[in-house]
Steps between C-alpha positions, in 0.01 A plus 500: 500500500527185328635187712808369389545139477759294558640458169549913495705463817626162465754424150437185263832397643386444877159345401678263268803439774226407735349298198839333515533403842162347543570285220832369645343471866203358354721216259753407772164421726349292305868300346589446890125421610428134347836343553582659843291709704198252453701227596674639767161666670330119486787369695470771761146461498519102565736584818284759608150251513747259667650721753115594562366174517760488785361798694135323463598144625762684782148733612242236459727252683504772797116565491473110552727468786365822692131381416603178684686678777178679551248249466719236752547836782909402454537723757878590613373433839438109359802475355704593719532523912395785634442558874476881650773621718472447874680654810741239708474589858853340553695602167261859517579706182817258354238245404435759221726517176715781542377701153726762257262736308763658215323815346734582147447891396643727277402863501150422668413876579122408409430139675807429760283621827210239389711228457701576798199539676337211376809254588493663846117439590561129382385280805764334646685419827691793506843346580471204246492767220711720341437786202784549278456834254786477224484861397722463132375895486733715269343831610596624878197665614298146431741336668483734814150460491535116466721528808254694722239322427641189604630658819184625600348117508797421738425729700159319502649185604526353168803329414602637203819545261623733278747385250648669215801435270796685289391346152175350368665201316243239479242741539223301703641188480845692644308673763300172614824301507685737699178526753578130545854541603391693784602367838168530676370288202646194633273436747212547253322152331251669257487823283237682400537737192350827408518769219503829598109541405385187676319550803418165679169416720588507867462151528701373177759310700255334681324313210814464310804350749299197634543358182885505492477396862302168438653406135858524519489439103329837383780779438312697410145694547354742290138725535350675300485840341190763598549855281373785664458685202424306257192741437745793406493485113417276230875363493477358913200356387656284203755406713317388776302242258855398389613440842225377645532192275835450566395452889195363445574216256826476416686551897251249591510234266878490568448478876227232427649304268928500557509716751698733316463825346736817471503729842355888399805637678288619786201428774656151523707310824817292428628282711890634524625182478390428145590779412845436584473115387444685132785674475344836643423788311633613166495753280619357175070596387304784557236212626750384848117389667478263219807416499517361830160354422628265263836402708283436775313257338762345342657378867135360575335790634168542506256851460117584613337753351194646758236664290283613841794691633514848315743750526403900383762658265518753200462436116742708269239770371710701284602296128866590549492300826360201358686491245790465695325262698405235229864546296669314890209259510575359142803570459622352846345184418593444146885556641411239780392232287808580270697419801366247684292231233796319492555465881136419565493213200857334659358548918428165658317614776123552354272311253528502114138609583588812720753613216325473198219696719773816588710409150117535247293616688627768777793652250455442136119503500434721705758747527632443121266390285193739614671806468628432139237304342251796607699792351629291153168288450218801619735847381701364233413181330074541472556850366735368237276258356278793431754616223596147419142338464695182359553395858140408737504483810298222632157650711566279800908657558386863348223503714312242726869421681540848602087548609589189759773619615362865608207341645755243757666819550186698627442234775750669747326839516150398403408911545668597209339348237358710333847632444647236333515688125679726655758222700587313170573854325723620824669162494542503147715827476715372838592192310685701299732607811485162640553303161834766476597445841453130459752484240715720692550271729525179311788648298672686814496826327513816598220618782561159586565582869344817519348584856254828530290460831134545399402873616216483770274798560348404772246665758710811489425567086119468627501756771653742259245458204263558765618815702695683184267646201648311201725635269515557097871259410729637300504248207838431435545322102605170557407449863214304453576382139609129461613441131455079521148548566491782251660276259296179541155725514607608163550181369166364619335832362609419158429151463191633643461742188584198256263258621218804445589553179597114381395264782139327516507383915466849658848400685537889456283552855733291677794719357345796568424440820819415602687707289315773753655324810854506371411906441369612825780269713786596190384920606499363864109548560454242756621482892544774700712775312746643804735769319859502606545768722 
């Protein structure tokens, strides 16, 4: 049989409607393209090297200052007093701070007996501390499993509380607040904070209270993070490299430097009375640890960050879970500085220093700048100029800038390396979230306050992938598919397919490449995939 072509099956008509259309598209293009789009995509470009030349000077800046904490051994130990605990044979056990440890949960069926247990083995005389579990748990059988599990460390000796309430307003922030109110919390100088997948070191108090003991000007102590599985998939791994940085460099060139930086929410010790010199805690942000932060330091406080003491806890593995995750931790702060730049620039109580420090650098550099300068410049802007070759992008912003950068960022997990490709592409598609949420939060719109507690897996996901034969998942359409991803991959894809066909700088393997990303995270190929039961 012959083959029919197109023209058999097609009519004149459609051919020359298509004709038509093409045309039109391809005359509107090129009437709008000198006088507007060219213009307009130079200006964006020009803010984009500038908000980059930013990131460089804020990163290289840190790099200096934590070379030079190095080199000169500006040890916390140095800087501050620091003298080990000792018994009184006259005062006995009262010469000791009397210690709250507040553990915040909410439907913790997978972690809540390590953290328990962990806040119960910390060393301690055992009538100078108290453990405080605020169970915020919506399902019953948690919460009666939350209940016994506390009961059976009293009946250990351990002096522990279980405290629930009748709403979650405030969500953590409401829970920790409330813990406060307590009456047996009156009695209690310092408190020691801990998410439900924390699990402190025996001797954590120990290395951290003899610091608030000695300098009654620190507020505020904060260790750092150790993730137990940050081996689990390629997605702990990126963020641990992310993280890792953030403690590393930037938690210790605050410290060094202003002693200053924003509290992670968790593994830190307050003194109570700052906390209640700042106002307390609120809930007006879904980032209440930073929140206080800021008001702490705004009355004079001042923070330590202690990079040798590391506390173990879980990394969202599953790409739903961090995505939650990141939206709270740029949105939150976006909202914050929304709310509070004015109060910091009018406060009389710290250095024009210290605030242009939290005002530039901590908020709109950091938490502001980064996030949308990475998903307009790298996902929107470079592509562009692949279909507007009228605008060029200088090497240096387009390409030296962002090698520098990656390489500072590589010096907090020095093991990952050789995964670095593979970091900028991950970050690249979670700017998009974090560039969204970013905005979110700067303009108070909706999902501006929107609290989902980052799903944990913990030790009890492992022992069943070990002792159950796996099981084929239902795929369920729409599951695992994220249409921003989707969308933004296709975009990349085609600019990709222009520059083959009309571009002369092989831009197109850059494209490609992370075109790809965008796919496999946009069909949700990356984490652990846990189907809802």
């Amino acid at each position: 049989m012959d083959r029919l072509s197109s023209t058999t099956l097609l009519p004149d008509s459609f051919h020359g409607a298509r004709d038509d259309i093409t045309m039109q598209l391809g005359l509107i293009w090129s009437q709008i393209k000198a006088p507007l789009i060219v213009p307009l995509l130079r200006i964006i470009v020009v803010l984009c090297l500038i908000m980059s030349l930013m990131l460089f000077i804020e990163r290289a800046y840190m790099s200096v200052v934590i070379t030079l904490v190095t080199l000169f051994s500006r040890k916390p130990e140095k800087r501050y007093k620091w003298e080990p605990m000792k018994d009184d044979e006259e005062l006995g056990n009262s010469s000791y701070p009397m210690v709250l440890v507040q553990i915040p949960m909410y439907n913790e069926r997978e972690v809540y007996q390590l953290s328990i247990g962990a806040a119960c083995g910390l060393s301690w005389p055992s009538d100078r501390i108290i453990i405080q579990v605020l169970d915020d748990s919506t399902d019953p059988t948690i919460k009666d499993m939350v209940d016994l599990e506390c009961q059976r460390w009293a009946s250990k000796g351990i002096n522990i509380k279980y405290e629930i309430r009748d709403n979650r307003n405030g969500y953590k922030a409401g829970a920790l607040k409330e813990g406060l109110k307590r009456s047996y919390v009156k009695n209690c100088d310092y408190v020691a904070i801990f998410d439900a997948d924390f699990q402190p070191e025996p001797d954590f108090l120990w290395r951290t209270i003899p610091f608030l003991v000695h300098n009654p000007e620190l507020a505020l102590i904060q260790s750092r993070w150790k993730f137990v599985n940050s081996n689990e998939c390629l997605m702990t791994r990126m963020q641990e490299m992310s993280l890792d940085y953030h403690f590393t460099v930037e938690q210790e060139v605050g410290s060094s430097t202003y002693a200053f930086f924003g509290f992670n929410g968790t593994a830190g010790v307050w003194r109570i009375a700052a906390i209640n010199e700042a106002g307390g805690w609120m809930d007006r942000t879904t980032v209440e640890d930073m929140d206080l932060a800021v008001r702490a330091s705004l009355k004079g406080w001042k923070f330590l960050y202690l990079g040798t003491v590391k506390v173990k806890n879980e990394l969202p593995s599953t790409f739903k879970a961090y995505r939650y995750q990141q939206h709270r931790w740029s949105c939150g702060p976006a909202n914050l500085f929304r709310k509070m730049v004015l109060e910091i620039i009018t406060n009389k109580r710290v250095s024009l220093c210290k605030k242009v420090h939290v005002i530039y650098s901590f908020f709109f550099v950091r938490k502001i700048i980064a996030h949308i300068n990475t998903f307009v410049f790298y996902c929107i802007v470079l592509p562009a100029t692949v279909v507007v070759p009228e605008v060029v992008v200088p090497k240096w912003g387009a390409v030296y800038i962002p090698a520098i950068v990656t390489i500072l960022n590589a010096v907090g997990t020095p093991r990952s390396l050789h995964l670095l490709v593979f970091w900028i592409l991950f970050e690249n598609v979670m700017s998009l979230h974090r560039a969204k949420a970013t905005i979110i939060g700067l303009l108070e719109a909706s999902r501006v306050n929107e609290w989902i507690v980052t799903e944990k897996l913990g030790d009890a996901f492992k022992g069943k992938a070990a002792t159950k034969a796996p099981r084929k998942p239902r795929f369920r359409f729409g599951e695992r598919l994220h249409l921003l991803e989707l969308g933004v991959g296709t975009y990349l894809f085609f600019c990709g397919c222009y520059d083959v066909v009309f571009g002369k700088n092989h831009f197109f393997i850059f494209l490609y490449i992370q075109a790809t990303a965008f796919f496999v995270m946009g069909f949700g190929y990356v984490g652990t995939f846990v189907r809802n039961s």
